[in-house]
Coordinates of C-alpha atoms in Angstrom, one line a residue:
X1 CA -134.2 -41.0 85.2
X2 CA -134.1 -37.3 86.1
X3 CA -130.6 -36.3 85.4
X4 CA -129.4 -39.2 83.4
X5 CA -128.6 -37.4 80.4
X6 CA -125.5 -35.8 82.7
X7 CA -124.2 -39.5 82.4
X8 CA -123.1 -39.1 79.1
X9 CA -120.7 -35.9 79.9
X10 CA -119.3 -37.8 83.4
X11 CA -116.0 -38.6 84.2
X12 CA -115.4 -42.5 84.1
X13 CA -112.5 -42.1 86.9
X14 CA -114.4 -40.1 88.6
X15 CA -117.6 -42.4 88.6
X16 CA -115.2 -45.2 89.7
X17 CA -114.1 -43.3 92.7
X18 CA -117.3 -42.7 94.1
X19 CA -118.5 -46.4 93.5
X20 CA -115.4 -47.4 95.8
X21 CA -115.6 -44.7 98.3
X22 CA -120.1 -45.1 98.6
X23 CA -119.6 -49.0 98.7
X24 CA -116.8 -48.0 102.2
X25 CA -119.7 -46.1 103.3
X26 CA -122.3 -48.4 102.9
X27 CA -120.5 -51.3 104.3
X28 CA -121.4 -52.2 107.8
X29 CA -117.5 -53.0 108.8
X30 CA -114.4 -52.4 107.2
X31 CA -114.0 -54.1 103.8
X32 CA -110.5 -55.3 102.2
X33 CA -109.8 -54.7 98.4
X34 CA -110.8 -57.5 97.1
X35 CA -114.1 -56.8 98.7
X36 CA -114.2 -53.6 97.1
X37 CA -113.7 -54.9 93.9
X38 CA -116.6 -57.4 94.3
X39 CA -119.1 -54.9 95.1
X40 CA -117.9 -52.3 92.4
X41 CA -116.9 -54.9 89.3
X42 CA -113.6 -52.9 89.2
X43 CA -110.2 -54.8 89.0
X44 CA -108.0 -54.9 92.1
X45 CA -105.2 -52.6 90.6
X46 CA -107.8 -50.4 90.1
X47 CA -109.0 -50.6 93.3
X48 CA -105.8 -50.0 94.9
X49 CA -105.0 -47.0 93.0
X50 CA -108.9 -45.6 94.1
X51 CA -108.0 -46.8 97.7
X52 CA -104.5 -44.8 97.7
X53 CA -105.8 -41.3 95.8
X54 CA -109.2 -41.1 98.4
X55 CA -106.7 -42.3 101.7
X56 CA -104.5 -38.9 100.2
X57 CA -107.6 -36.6 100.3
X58 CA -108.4 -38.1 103.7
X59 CA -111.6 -39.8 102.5
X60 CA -111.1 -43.2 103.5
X61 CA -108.5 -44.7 106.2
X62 CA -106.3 -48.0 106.1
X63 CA -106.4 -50.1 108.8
X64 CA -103.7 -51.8 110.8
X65 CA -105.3 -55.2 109.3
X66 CA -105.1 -53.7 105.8
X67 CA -108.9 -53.3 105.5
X68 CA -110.3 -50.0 104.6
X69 CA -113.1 -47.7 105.6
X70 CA -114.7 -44.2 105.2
X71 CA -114.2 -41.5 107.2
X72 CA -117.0 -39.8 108.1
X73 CA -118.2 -36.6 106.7
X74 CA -121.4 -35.0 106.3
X75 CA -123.4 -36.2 103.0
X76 CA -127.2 -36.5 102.4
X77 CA -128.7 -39.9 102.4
X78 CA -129.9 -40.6 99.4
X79 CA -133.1 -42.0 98.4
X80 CA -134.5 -42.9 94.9
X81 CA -138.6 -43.1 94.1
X82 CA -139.3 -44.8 90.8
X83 CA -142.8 -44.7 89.2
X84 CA -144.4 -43.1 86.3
X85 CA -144.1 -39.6 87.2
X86 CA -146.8 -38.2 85.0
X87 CA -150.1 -39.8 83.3
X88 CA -152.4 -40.1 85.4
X89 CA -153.4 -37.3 88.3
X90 CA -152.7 -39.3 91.4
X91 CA -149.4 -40.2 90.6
X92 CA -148.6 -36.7 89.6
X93 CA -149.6 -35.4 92.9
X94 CA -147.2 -38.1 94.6
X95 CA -144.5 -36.9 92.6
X96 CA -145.0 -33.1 93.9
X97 CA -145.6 -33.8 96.9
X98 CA -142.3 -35.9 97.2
X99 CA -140.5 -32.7 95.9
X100 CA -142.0 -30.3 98.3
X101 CA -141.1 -32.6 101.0
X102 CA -137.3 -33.2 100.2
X103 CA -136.4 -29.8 100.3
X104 CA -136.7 -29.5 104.0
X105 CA -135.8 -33.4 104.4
X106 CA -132.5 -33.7 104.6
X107 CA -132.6 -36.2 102.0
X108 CA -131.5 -36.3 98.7
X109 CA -134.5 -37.3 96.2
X110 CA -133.6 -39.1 92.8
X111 CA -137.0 -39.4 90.5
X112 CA -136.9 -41.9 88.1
X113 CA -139.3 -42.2 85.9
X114 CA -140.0 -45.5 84.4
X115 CA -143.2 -44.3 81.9
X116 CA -144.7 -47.3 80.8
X117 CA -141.1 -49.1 80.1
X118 CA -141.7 -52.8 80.7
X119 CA -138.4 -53.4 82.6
X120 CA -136.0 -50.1 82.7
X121 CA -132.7 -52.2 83.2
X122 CA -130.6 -49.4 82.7
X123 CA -132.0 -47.1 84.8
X124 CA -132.1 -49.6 87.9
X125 CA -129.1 -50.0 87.3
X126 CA -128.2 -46.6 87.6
X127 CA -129.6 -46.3 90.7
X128 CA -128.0 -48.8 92.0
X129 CA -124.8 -47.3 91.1
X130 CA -125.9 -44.5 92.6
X131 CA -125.8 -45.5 95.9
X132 CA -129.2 -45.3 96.9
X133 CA -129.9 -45.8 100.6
X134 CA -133.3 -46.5 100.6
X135 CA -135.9 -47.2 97.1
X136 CA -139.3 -46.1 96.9
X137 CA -141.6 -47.9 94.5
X138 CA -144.5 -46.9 93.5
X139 CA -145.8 -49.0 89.5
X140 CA -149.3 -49.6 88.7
X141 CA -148.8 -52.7 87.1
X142 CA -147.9 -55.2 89.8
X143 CA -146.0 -57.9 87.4
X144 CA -143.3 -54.8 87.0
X145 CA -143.7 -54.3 91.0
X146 CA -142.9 -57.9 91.6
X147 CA -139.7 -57.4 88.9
X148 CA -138.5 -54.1 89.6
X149 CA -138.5 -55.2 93.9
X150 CA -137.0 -58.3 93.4
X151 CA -133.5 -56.5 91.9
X152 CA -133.7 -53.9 94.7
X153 CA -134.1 -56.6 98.2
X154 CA -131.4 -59.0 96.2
X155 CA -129.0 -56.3 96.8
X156 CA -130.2 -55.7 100.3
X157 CA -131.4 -52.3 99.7
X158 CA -134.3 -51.2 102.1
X159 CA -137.6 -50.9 99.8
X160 CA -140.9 -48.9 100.2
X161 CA -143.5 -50.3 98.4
X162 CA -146.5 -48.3 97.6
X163 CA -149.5 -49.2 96.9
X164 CA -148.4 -52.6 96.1
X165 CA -147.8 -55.4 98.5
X166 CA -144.4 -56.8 98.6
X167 CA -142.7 -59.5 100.2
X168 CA -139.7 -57.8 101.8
X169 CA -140.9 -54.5 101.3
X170 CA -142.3 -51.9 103.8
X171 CA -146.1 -50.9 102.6
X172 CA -147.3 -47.6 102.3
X173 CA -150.3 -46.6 101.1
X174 CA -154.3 -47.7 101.3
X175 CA -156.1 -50.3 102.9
X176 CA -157.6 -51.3 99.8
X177 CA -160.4 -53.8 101.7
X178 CA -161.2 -50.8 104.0
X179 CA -161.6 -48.1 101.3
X180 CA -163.7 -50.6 99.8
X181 CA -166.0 -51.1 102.4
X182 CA -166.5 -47.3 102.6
X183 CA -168.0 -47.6 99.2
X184 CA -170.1 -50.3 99.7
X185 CA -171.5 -48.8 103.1
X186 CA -172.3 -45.4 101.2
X187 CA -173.9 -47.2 97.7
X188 CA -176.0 -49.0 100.2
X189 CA -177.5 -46.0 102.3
X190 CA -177.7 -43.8 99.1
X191 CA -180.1 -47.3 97.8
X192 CA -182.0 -47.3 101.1
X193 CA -182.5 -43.8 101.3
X194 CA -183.8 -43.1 97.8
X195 CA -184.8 -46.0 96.4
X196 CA -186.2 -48.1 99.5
X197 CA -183.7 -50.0 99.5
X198 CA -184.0 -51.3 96.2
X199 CA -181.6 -51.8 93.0
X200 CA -181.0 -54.1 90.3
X201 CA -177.4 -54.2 89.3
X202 CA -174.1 -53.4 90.9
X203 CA -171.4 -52.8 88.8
X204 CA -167.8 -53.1 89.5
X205 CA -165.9 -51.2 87.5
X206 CA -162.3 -53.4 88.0
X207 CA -158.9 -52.8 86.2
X208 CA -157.1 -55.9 84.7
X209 CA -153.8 -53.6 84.7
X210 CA -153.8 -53.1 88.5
X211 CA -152.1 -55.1 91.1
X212 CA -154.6 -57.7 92.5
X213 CA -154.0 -56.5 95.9
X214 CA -156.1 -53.2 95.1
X215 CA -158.5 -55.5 93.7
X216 CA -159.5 -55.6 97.2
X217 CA -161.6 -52.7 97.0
X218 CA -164.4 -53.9 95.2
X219 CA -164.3 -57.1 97.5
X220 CA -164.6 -54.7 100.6
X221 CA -167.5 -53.0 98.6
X222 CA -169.8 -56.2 98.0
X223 CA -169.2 -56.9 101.8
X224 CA -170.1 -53.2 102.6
X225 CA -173.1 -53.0 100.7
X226 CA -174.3 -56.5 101.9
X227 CA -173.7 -55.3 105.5
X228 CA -175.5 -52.0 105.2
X229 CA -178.9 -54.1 103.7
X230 CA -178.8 -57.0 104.9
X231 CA -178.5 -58.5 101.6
X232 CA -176.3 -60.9 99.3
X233 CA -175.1 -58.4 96.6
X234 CA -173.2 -60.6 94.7
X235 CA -176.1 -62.3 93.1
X236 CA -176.5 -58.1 91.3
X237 CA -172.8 -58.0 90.4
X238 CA -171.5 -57.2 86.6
X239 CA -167.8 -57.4 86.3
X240 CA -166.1 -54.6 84.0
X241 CA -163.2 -54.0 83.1
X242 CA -162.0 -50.5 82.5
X243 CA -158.7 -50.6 82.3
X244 CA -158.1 -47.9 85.4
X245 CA -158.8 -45.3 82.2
X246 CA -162.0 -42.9 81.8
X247 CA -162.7 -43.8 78.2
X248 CA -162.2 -47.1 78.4
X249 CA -164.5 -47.3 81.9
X250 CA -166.8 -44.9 79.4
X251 CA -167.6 -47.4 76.5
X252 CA -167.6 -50.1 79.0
X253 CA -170.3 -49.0 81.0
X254 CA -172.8 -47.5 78.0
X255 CA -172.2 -51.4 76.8
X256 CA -173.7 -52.5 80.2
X257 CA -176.1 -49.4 80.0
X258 CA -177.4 -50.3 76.7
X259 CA -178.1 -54.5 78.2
X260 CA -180.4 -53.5 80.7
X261 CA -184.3 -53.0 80.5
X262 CA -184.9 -49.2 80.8
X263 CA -185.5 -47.8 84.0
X264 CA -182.7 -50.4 86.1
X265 CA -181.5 -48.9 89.1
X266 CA -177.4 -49.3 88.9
X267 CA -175.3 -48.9 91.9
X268 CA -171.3 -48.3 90.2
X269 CA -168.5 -49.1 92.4
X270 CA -165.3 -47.9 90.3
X271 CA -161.9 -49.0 90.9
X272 CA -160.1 -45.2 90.8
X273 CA -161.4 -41.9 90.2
X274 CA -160.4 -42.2 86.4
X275 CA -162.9 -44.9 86.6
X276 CA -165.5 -43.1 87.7
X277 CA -165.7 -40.0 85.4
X278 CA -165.8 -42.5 82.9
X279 CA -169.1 -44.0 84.3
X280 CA -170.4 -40.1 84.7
X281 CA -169.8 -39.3 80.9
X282 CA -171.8 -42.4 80.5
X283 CA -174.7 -42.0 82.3
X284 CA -175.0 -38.3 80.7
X285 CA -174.8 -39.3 77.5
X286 CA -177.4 -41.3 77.8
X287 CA -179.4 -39.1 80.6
X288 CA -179.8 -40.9 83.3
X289 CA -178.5 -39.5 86.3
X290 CA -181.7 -40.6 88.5
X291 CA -180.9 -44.4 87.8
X292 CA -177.4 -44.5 88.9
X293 CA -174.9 -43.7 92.0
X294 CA -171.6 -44.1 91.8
X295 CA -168.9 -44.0 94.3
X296 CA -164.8 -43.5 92.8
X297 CA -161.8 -44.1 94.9
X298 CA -159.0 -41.4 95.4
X299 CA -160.3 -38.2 96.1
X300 CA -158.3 -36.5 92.9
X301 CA -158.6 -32.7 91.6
X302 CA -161.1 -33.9 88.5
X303 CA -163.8 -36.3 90.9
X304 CA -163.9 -33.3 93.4
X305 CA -164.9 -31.0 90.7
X306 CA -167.8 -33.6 89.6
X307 CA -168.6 -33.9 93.4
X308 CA -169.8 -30.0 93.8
X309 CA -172.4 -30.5 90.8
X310 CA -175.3 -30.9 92.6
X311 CA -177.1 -33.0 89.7
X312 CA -173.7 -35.9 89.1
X313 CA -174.3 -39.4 89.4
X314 CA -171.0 -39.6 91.3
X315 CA -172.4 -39.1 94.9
X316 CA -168.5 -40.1 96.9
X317 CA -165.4 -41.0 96.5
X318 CA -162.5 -42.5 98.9
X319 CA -159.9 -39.8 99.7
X320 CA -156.2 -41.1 99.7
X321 CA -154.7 -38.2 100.4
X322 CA -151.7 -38.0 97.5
X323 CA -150.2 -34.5 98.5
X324 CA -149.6 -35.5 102.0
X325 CA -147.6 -38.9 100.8
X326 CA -144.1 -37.2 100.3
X327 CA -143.8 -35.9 103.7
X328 CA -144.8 -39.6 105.3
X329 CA -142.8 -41.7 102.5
X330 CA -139.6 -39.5 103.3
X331 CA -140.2 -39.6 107.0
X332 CA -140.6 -43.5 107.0
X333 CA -137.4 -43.5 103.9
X334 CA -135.3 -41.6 107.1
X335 CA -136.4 -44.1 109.5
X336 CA -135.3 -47.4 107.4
X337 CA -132.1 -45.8 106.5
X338 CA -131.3 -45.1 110.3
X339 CA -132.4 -48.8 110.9
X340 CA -134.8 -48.3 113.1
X341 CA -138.1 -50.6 113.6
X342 CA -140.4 -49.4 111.8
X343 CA -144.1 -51.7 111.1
X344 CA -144.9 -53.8 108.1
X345 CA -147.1 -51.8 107.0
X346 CA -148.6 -48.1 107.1
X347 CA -151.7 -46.9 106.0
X348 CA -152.6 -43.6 105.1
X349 CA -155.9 -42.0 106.3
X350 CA -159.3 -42.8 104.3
X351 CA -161.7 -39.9 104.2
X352 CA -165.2 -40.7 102.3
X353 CA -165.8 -37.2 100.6
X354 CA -169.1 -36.6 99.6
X355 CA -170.9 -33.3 99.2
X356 CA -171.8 -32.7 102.8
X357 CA -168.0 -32.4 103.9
X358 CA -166.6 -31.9 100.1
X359 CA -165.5 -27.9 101.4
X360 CA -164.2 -28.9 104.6
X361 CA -161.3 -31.3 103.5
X362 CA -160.9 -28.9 100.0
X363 CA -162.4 -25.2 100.7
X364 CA -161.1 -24.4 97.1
X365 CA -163.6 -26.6 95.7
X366 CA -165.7 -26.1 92.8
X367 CA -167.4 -27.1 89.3
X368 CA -166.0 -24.4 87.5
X369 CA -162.2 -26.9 87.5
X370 CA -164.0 -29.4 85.0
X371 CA -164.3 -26.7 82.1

């Protein structure tokens, strides 16, 4: 967690205080002490004494009934958005954009970064005694979504997923069966359009490690391509795995390559963008660029790059958008903390990027990024 090493240096008392004092202001009525010491796992004499020295500072009041409550004063909600924060170029460009955002926000942003931890107790539990108004999730791996949500809605604190669908958690991020179909629409014009039509194999390039919801965007691309020529792709389909990582997505696909009879026509639908330059390094180590089209998903820095090369295999990918998602996520984080309605789910904007319009979404475009 950004900041956690302060912990060490903190003052127990101190940390004790604030527990009682942020548990008065999250409370939605007036709470009594032993209510207090429930919520905080602090004994009642300790309570008191918290109670007494924050009523003296003029923190907190006591009621006629002898329950307590905060007084109020200015302080900045706080919110908390845990993910790996580097690792992978999408995610990165989440994270800055969340930081841009929160300085005009009015919101105080905690990053915690999990890495690839498999279940950071400690650090959820730091956030939770942090006194986090409102959790943004964002984890690849959707067993660790499930895990990490589950801890966060038992205490009743408002969630954000993204990304990843969650029972009890607001949505944000991509219609995965929509994206999908984007792909599937453009594979099959780019077939009809230069080969008549005509192909032999379409390749999903899939990620085991992903949540299955996402999975939904090689579903929407079957559908697409089917719909665009008039056709039942799935008879063509080859499953492969490639991990959501370019060299994995690279071996993968010279395997598949290397099975075919020379001269196949391969359409590759990939699963990210890390994904896809996999499948490019592929079909240029083995030269050839005139049998294959391959459509990523994303829109990151590196698959724009390969888009301005005239002569790539990758002919579009699916724009997500990541430096506009701070300013939305900490818009919809205000919202849910204000307890307002707010829907079940938002999607961001899908933009199919593609050579013709490559310059007009990213004017600072060009193949010179991927030396």
């Amino acid at each position: 967690m950004a900041g956690s090493k302060t912990r060490h240096y903190g003052s127990g008392t101190f940390d004790k205080g604030l527990d009682v004092l942020e548990s008065l202001e999250r409370a939605p009525e007036p709470l009594r002490i032993h209510d207090i010491a429930q919520l905080t796992g602090l004994d009642r004499a300790a309570v008191f004494r918290l109670l007494c020295t924050l009523e003296d500072r003029g923190y907190i009041e006591r009621l006629t009934d002898k329950r307590y409550r905060a007084k109020n004063r200015k302080r900045m909600p706080r919110v908390s958005y845990i993910a790996p924060l580097t690792g992978n170029p999408f995610r990165e460009e989440v994270t800055r954009s969340l930081q841009r955002a929160a300085a005009n926000s009015g919101l105080q942003l905690e990053l915690v970064d999990t890495g690839d931890i498999e279940l950071p107790r400690d650090q959820i539990d730091a956030v939770l005694r942090s006194g986090a108004e409102a959790v943004i999730l964002f984890q690849r791996r959707g067993s660790l979504a499930h895990l990490l949500a589950d801890r966060f809605l038992q205490e009743q604190i408002p969630l954000i997923s993204v990304e990843t669908p969650i029972a009890g958690a607001l949505y944000f991020g991509g219609n995965n069966y929509r994206a999908g179909l984007l792909a599937g629409e453009t594979l099959g014009t780019f077939a009809r359009r230069q080969w008549q039509g005509n192909f032999d194999k379409l390749v999903l390039l899939e990620s085991s490690l992903s949540a299955a919801a996402t999975m939904a965007r090689l579903t929407g691309t079957v559908e697409g391509l089917n719909t665009t020529l008039n056709i039942d792709a799935s008879t063509r389909v080859i499953h492969v795995d490639g991990l959501a990582s370019s060299e994995t997505s690279r071996a993968a696909c010279l395997r598949v390559f290397k099975s075919l009879p020379r001269r196949s026509k391969v359409l590759i639908s990939c699963f990210n963008d890390l994904s896809a330059m996999g499948a490019v390094q592929a079909v240029r180590t083995l030269g050839i660029a005139d049998q294959v089209a391959i459509v990523g998903q994303n829109g990151t820095a590196e698959a724009r790059a390969e888009l301005a090369l005239a002569s790539s295999p990758l002919i579009a990918t699916v724009a997500y958008f990541p430096e506009r998602y701070g300013e939305e996520l900490l818009k919809l984080a205000s919202t849910v903390i204000a307890h307002q309605k707010t829907p079940l789910a938002v999607y961001v904007d899908h933009i199919l990027l593609n050579r013709a319009n490559l310059r007009r979404y990213y004017p600072r475009t060009s193949a010179s990024s991927l030396k």
